[in-house]
Short mmCIF file of C-alpha atoms (C1' of nucleotides) in Angstrom, two decimals:
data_model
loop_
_atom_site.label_atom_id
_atom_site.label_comp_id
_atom_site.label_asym_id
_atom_site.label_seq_id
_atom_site.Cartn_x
_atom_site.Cartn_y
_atom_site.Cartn_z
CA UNK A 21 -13.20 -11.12 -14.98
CA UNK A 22 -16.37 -10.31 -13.13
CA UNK A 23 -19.33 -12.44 -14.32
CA UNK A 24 -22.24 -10.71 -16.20
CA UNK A 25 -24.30 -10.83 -13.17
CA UNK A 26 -22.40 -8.10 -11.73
CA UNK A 27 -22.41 -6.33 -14.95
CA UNK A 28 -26.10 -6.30 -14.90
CA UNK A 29 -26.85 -5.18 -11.31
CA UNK A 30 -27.79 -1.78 -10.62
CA UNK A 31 -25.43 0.71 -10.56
CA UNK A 32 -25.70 1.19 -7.01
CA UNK A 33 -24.99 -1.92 -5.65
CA UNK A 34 -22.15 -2.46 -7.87
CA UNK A 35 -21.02 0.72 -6.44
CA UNK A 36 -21.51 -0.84 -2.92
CA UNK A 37 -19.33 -3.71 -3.59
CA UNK A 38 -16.50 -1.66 -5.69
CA UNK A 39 -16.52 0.52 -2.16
CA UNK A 40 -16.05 -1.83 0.06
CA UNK A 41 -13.77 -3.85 -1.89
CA UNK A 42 -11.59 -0.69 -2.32
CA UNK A 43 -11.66 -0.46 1.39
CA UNK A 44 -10.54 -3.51 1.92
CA UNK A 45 -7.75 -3.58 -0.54
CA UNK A 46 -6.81 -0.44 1.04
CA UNK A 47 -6.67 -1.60 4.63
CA UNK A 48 -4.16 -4.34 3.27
CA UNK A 49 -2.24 -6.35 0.53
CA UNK A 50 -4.40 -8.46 -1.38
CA UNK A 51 -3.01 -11.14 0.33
CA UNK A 52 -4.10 -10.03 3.55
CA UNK A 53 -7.69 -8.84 2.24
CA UNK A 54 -10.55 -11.48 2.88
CA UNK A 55 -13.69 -11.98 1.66
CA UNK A 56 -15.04 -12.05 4.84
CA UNK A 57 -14.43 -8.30 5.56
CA UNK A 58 -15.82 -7.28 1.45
CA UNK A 59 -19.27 -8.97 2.18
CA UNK A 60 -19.52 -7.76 5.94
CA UNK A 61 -19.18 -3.91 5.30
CA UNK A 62 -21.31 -4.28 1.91
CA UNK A 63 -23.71 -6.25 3.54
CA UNK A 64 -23.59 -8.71 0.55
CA UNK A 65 -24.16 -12.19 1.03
CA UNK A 66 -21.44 -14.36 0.72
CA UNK A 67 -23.59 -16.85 -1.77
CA UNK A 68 -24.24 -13.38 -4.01
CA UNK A 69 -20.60 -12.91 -3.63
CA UNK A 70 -19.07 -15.42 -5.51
CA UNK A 71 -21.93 -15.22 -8.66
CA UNK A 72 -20.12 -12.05 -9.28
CA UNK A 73 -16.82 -12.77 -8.82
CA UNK A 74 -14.55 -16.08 -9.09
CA UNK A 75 -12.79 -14.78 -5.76
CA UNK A 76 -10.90 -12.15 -4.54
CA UNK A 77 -8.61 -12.04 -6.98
CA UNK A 78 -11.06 -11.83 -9.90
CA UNK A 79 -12.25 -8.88 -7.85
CA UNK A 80 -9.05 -7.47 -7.06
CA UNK A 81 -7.61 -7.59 -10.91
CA UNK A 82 -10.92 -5.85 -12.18
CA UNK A 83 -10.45 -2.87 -9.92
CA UNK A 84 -6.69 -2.99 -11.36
CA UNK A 85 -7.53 -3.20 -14.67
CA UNK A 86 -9.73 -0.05 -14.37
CA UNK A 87 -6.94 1.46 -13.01
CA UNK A 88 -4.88 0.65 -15.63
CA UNK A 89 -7.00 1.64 -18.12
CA UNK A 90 -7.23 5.22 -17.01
CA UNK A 91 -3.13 5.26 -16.43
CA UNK A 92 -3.03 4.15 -20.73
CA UNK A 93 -5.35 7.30 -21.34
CA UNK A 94 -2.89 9.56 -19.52
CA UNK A 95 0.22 8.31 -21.15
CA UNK A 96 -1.31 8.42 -24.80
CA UNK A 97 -2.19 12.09 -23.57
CA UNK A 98 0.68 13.20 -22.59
CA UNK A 99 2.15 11.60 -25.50
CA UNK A 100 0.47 13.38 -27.54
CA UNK A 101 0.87 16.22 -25.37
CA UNK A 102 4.72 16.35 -25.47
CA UNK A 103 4.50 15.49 -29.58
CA UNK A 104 6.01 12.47 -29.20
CA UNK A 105 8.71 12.78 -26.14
CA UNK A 106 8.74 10.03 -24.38
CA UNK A 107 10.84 10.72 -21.92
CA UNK A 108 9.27 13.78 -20.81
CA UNK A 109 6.11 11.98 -21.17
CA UNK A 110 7.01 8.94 -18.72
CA UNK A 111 8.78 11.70 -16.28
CA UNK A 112 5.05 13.68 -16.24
CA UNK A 113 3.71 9.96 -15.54
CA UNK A 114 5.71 9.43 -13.54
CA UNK A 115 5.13 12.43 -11.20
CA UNK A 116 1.27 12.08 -11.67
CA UNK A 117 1.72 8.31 -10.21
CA UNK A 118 3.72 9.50 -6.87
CA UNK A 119 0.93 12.20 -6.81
CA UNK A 120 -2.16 10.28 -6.93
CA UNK A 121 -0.76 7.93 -4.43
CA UNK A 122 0.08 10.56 -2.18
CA UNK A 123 -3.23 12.75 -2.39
CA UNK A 124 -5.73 9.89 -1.79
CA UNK A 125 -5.97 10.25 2.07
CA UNK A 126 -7.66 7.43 3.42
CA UNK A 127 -7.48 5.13 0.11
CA UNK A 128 -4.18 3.09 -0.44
CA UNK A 129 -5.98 0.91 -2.93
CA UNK A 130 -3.39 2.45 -5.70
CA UNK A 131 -0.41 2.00 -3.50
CA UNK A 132 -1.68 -1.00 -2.37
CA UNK A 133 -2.40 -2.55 -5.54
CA UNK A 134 0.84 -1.52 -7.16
CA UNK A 135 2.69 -3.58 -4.74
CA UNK A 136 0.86 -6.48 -5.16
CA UNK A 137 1.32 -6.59 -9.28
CA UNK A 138 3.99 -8.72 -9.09
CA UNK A 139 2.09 -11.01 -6.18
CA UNK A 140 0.55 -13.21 -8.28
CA UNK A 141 3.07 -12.20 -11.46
CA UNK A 142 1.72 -15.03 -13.45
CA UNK A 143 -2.04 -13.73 -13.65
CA UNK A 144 0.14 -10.63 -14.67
CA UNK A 145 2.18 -12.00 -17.35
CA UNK A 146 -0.42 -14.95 -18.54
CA UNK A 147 -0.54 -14.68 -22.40
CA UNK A 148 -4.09 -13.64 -22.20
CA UNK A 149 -2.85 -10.76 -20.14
CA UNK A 150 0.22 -9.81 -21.94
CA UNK A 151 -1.67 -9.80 -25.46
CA UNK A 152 -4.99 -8.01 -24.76
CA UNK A 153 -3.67 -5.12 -22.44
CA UNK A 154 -0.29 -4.06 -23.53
CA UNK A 155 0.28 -5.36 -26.94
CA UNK A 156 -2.88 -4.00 -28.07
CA UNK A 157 -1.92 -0.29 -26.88
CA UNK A 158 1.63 -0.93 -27.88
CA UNK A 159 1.42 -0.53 -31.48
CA UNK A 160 -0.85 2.60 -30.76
CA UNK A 161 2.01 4.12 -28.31
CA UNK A 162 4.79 3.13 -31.04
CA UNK A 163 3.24 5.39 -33.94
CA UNK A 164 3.03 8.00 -31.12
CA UNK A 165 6.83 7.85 -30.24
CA UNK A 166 8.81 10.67 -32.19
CA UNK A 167 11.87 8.51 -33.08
CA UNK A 168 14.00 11.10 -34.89
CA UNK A 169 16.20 11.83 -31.79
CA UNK A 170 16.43 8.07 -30.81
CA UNK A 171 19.49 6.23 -30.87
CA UNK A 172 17.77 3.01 -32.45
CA UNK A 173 17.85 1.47 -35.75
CA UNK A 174 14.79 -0.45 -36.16
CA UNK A 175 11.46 -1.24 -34.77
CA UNK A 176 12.64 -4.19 -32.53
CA UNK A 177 15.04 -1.89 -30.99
CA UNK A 178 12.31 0.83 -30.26
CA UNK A 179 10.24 -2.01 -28.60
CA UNK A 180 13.39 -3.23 -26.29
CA UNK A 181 13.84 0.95 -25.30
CA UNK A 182 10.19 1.05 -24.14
CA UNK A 183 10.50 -1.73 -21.99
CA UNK A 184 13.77 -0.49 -20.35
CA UNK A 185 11.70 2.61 -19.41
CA UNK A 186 9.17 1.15 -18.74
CA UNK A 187 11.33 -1.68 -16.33
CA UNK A 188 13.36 1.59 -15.00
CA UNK A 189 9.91 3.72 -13.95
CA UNK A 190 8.20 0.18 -12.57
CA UNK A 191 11.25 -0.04 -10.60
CA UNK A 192 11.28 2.90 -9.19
CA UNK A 193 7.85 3.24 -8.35
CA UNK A 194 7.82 0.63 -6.43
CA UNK A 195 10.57 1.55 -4.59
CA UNK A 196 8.86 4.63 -3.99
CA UNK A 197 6.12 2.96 -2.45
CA UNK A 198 7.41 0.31 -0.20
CA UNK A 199 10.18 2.89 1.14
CA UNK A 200 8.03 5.75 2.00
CA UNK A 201 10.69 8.60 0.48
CA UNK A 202 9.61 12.37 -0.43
CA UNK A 203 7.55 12.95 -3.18
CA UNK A 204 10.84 15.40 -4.60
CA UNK A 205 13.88 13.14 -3.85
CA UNK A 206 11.80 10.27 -5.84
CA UNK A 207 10.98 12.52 -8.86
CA UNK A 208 14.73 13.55 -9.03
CA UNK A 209 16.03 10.09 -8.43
CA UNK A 210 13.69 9.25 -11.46
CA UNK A 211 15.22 11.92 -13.55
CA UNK A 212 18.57 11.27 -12.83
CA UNK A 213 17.90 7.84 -14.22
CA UNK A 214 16.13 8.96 -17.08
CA UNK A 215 18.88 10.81 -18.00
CA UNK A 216 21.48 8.36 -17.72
CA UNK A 217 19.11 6.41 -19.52
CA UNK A 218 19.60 9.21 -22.57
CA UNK A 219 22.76 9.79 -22.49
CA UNK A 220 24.24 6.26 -22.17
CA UNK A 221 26.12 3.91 -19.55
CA UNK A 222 29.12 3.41 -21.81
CA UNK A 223 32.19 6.16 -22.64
CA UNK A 224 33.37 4.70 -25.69
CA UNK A 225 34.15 8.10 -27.30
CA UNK A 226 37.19 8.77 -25.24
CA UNK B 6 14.42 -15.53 10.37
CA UNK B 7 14.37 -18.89 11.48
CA UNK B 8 14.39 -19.54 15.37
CA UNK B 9 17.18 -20.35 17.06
CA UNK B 10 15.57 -23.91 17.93
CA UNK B 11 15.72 -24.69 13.76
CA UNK B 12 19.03 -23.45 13.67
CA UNK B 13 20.35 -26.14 16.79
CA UNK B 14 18.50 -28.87 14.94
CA UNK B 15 20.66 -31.89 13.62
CA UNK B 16 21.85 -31.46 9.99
CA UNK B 17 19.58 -34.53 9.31
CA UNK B 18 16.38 -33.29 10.25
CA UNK B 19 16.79 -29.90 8.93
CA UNK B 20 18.06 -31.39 5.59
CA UNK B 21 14.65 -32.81 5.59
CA UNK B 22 12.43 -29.93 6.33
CA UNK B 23 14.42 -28.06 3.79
CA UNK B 24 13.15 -30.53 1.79
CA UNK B 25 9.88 -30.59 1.97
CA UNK B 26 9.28 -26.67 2.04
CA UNK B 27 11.35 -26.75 -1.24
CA UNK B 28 8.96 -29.30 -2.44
CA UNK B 29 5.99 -27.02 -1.66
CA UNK B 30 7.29 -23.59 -3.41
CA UNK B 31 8.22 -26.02 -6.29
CA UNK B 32 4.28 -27.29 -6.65
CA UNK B 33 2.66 -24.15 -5.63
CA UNK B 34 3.24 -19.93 -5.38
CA UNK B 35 4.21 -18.77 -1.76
CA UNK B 36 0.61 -17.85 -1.76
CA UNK B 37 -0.72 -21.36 -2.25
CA UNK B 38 1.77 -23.05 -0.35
CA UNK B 39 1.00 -24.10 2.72
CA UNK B 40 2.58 -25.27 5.88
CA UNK B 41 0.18 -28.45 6.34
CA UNK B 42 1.90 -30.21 3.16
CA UNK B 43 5.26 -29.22 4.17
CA UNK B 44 4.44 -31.01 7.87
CA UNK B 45 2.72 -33.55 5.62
CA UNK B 46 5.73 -34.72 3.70
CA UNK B 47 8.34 -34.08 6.07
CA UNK B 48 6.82 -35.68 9.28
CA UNK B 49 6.82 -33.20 11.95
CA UNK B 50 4.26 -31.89 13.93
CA UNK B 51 2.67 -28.45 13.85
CA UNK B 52 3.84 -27.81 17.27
CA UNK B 53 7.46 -28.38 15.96
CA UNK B 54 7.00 -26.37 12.88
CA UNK B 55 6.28 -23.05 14.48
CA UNK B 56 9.37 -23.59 17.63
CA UNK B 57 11.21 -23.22 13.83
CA UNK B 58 9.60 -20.59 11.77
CA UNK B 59 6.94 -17.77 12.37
CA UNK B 60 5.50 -18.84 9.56
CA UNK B 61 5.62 -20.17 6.10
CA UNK B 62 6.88 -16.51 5.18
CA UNK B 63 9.73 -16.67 7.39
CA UNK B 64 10.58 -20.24 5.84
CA UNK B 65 10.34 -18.93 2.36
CA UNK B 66 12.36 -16.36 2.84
CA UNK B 67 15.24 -17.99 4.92
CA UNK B 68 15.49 -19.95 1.77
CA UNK B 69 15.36 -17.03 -0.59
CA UNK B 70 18.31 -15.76 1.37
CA UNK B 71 20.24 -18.94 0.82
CA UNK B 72 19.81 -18.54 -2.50
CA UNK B 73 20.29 -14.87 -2.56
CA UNK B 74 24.13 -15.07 -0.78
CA UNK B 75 25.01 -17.61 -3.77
CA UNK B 76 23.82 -14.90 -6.29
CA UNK B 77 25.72 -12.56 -5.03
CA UNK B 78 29.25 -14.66 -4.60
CA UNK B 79 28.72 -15.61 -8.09
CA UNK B 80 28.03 -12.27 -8.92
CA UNK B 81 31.46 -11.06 -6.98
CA UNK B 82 33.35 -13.57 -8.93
CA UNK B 83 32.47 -12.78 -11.91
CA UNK B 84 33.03 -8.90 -11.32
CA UNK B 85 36.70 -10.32 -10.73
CA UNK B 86 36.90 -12.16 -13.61
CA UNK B 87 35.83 -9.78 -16.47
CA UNK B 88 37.67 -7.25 -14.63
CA UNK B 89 35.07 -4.95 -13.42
CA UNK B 90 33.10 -4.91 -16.54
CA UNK B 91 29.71 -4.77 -15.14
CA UNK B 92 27.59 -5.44 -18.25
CA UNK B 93 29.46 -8.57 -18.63
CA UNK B 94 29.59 -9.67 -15.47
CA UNK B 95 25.65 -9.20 -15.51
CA UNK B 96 24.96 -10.74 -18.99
CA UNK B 97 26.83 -13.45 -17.32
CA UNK B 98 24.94 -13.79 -14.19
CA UNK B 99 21.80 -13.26 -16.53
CA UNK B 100 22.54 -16.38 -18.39
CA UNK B 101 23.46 -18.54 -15.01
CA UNK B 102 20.03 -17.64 -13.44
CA UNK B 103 18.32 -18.82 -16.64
CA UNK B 104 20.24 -21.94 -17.04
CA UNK B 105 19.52 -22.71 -13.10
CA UNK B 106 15.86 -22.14 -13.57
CA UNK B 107 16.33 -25.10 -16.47
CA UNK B 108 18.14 -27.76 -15.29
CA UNK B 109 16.79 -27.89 -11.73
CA UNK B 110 14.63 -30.67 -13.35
CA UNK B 111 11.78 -31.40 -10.71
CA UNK B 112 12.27 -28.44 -8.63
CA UNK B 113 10.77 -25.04 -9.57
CA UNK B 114 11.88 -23.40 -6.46
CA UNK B 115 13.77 -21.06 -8.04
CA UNK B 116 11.80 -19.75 -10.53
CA UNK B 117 9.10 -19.78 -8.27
CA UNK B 118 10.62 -17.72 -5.72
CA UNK B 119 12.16 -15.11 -8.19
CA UNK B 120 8.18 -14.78 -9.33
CA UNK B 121 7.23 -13.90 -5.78
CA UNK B 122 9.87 -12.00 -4.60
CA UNK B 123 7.40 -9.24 -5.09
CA UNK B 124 4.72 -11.20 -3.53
CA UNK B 125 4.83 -9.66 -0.66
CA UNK B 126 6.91 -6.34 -1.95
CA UNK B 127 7.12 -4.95 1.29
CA UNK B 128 8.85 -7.98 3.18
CA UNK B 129 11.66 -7.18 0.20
CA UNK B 130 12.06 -3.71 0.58
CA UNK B 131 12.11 -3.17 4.46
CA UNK B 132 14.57 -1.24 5.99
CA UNK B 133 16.27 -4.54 7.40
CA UNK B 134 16.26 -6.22 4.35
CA UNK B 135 17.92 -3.36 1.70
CA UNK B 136 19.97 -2.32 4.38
CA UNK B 137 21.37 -5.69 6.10
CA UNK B 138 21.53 -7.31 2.46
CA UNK B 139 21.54 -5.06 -0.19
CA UNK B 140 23.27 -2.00 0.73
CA UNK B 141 26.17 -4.05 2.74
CA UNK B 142 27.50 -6.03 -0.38
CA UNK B 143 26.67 -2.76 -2.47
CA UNK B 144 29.96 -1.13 -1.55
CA UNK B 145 31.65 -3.87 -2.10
CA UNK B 146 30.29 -4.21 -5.37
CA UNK B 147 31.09 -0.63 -6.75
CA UNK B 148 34.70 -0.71 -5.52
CA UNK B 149 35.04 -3.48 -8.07
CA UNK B 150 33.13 -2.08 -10.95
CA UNK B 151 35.76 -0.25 -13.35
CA UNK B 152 34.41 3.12 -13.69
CA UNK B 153 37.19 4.13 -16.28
CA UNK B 154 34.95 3.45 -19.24
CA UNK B 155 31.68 4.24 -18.07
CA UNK B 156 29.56 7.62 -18.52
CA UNK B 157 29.04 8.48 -15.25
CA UNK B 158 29.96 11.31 -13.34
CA UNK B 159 29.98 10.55 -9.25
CA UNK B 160 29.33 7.83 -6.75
CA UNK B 161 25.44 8.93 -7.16
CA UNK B 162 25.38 8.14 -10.98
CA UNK B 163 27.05 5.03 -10.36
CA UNK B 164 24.42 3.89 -7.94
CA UNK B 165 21.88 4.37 -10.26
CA UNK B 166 23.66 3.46 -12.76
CA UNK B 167 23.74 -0.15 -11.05
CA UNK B 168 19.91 0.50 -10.09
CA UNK B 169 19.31 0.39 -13.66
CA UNK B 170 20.60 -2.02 -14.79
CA UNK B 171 19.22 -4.37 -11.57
CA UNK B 172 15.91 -3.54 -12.91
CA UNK B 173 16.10 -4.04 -16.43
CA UNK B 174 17.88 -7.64 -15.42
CA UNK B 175 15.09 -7.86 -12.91
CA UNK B 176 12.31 -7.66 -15.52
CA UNK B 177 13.69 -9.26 -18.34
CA UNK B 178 14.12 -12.35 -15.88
CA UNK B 179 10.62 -12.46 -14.80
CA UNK B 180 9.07 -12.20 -18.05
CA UNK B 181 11.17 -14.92 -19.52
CA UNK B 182 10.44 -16.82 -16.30
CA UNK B 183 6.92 -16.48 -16.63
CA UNK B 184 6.32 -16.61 -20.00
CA UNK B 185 7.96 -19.30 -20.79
CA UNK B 186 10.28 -17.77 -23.84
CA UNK B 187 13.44 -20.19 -24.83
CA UNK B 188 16.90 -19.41 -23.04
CA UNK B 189 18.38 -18.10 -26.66
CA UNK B 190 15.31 -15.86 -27.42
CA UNK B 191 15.69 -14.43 -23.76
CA UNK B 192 19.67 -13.96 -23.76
CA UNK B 193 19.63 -12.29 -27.30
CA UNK B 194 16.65 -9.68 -25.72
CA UNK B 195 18.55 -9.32 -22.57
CA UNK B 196 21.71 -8.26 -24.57
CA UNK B 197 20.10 -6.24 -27.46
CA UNK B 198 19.16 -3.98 -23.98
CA UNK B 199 22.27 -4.22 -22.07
CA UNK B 200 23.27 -2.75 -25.36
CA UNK B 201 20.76 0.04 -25.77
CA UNK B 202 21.68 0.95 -22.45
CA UNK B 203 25.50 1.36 -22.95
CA UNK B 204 24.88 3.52 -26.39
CA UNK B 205 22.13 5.78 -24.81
CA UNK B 206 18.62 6.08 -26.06
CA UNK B 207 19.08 9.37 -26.56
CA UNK B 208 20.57 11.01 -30.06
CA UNK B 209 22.03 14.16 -29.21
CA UNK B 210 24.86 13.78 -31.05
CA UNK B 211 23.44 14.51 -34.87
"C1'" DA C 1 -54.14 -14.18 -14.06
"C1'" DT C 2 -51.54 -18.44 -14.24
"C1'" DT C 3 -47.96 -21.08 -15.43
"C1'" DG C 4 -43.40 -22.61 -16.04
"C1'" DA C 5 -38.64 -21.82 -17.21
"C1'" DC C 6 -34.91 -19.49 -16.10
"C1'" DA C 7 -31.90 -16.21 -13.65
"C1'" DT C 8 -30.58 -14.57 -9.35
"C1'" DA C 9 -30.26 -14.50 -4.17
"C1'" DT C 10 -29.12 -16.49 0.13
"C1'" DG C 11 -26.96 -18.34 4.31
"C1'" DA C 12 -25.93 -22.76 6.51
"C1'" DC C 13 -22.40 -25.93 6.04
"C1'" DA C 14 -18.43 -28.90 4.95
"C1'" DT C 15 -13.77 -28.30 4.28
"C1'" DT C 16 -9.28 -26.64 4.81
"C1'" DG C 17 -5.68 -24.31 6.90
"C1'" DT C 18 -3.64 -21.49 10.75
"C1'" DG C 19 -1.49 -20.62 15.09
"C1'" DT C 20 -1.80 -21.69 20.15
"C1'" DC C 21 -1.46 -24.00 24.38
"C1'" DA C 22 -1.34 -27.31 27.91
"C1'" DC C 23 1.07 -31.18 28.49
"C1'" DT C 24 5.00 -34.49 27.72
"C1'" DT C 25 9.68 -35.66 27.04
"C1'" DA C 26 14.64 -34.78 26.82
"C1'" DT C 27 18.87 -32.62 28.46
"C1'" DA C 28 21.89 -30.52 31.56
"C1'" DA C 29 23.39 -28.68 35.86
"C1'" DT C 30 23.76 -29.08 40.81
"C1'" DA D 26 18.20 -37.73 42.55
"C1'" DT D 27 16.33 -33.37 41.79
"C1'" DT D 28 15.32 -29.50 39.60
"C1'" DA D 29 15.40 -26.14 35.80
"C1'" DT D 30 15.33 -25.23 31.23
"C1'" DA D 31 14.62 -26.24 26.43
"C1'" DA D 32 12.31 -28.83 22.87
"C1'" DG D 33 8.52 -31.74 21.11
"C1'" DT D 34 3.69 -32.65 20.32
"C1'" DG D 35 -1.08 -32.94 18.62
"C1'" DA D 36 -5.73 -31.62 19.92
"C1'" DC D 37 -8.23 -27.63 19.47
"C1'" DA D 38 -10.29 -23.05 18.76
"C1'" DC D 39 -10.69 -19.95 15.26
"C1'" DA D 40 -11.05 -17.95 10.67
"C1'" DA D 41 -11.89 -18.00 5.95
"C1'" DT D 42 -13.22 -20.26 1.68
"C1'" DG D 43 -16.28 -21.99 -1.78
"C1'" DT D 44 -20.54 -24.88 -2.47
"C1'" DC D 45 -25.17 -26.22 -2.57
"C1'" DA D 46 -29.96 -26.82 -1.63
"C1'" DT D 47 -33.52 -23.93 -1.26
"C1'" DA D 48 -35.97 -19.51 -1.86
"C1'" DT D 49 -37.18 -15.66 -4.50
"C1'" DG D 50 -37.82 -12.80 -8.50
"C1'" DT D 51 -38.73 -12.00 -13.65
"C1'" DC D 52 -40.93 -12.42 -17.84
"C1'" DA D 53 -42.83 -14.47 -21.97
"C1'" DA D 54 -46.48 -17.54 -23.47
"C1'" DT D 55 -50.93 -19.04 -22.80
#
DNA sequence: ATTGACATATGACATTGTGTCACTTATAAT
DNA sequence: ATTATAAGTGACACAATGTCATATGTCAAT
């Protein structure tokens, strides 16, 4: 988490840094970002540097979590949108994912940074994590779920389907990402899986 | 890919420098590792180190491989031995990668490196690396499956029929690996979803 | 207007780690 | 014995990190 001298600066600077930081995280992995390169084209001193952030990670996961933020407030739209569907819902996700990656021209950040979520998987998956960002929403996206056509029998089972989308699009997003295909053959990759998803793996009424 | 000087190397000394890196990824993430305690504790120069390995990447992931071909042998013989039932071949091989991840009693390597295989996302899912390893066994693996019993359609379906379940296994193994959640809690989740995934989460059928 | 207490800014610096390179040593072939 | 080729080695140049002593700004109380 940024410190709150960095919440208090003017807007402008902080724009400055969240620039050049984007830059950098766009030019490579966060492993490969440095420091270094952040402070040089924002022409912040190192010193003021690290009274903002803890290091580049600290920087890196608040430009995420911004991200992620605005990713929730599509999904409860569409939710909402779709009354209920989830499936249609993630597939419209989905597609709006591949397409934002694809339409900023000379900004991977959101390619970038969707690689490296697994980099350091433990700041990911930390309790703190974990418990503030998804369980808080979860609930919220739950109630929002239209469960009369789902083949489940109980809340726990609900919570188990989410996260097999959920695994299922993560999976193929990345994929996506790291392999370069079309923008088309990924959607209908996606939907083929979504599908089998729906209908089931298992014939057992033959 | 190791050099070809590490690969002439006496058993001995490679034994040790094995060692020692596995030492490392134990204590540390890939990304804090570092090559200066592995030439620490193993007692060979710098110089030496990099006639061996590009870098502590390339070391990390010759022994991810290692550890990868055993997956996947086990993974063959288990296909055998359930007779091509893939969901409980993989429950299987679900509960084998937990148990390793337990009794390995000083050494974290392996749940280490299963939390950075995404580390560096791209290394994983080169065109060398899903063609040479994954897409070579992959054959092999659905000529075994026994598609008489499942809902799929074509060669297609049953790729991503695999895909699917890969990634649901995937993620259920690096949240229980990173959050710490007992080996019973974490088989009975893994199953509840192998489940929800051979009924369907769809309920088409009222 | 002056003071002092506190927050913020700054860049030089110590530290740590990387990868290279010139040089040494070993091995094998003639 | 001589030469060629491969392997071993550690000092070193370079790059990046995070810290710290010092400087500067802010603002309430006098």
């Amino acid at each position: 988490m940024p410190k709150q001298t960095f919440l208090n600066l003017p807007e402008e600077k902080k724009e400055i840094l969240i620039e050049a930081a984007k830059k950098e995280f766009s030019r490579v992995s966060l492993y490969d970002a440095c420091i270094s390169n952040i402070i040089k084209t924002s022409g912040i001193p190192r010193g003021s540097f690290y009274q903002y952030f803890d290091n580049k990670e600290d920087l890196f996961f608040f430009l995420l979590n911004e991200h992620a933020k605005e990713r929730q407030k599509k999904f409860l739209y569409l939710l909402k949108k779709t009354n209920g569907d989830i499936f249609d819902t993630v597939t419209e996700l989905y597609k709006s994912m591949l397409e934002k990656s694809q339409k900023q021209e000379n900004c991977d950040f959101f390619r970038n940074a969707f690689l490296n979520m697994n980099y350091k998987i433990e700041k990911i998956y930390t309790k703190e994590f974990s418990e503030s960002h998804f369980n808080q929403n979860f609930k919220k996206v739950c109630n929002l779920i239209n469960t009369s056509k789902l083949n489940i029998n109980n809340d726990n089972e609900l919570f188990h389907a989410i996260k097999i989308i959920m695994a299922v699009t993560f999976h193929n997003l990345v994929q996506s990402y790291a392999k370069e295909i079309s923008y088309e053959e990924s959607v209908e990759n996606f939907t083929l899986e979504i599908n089998l998803l729906k209908k089931g793996l298992y014939k057992d009424n033959s």
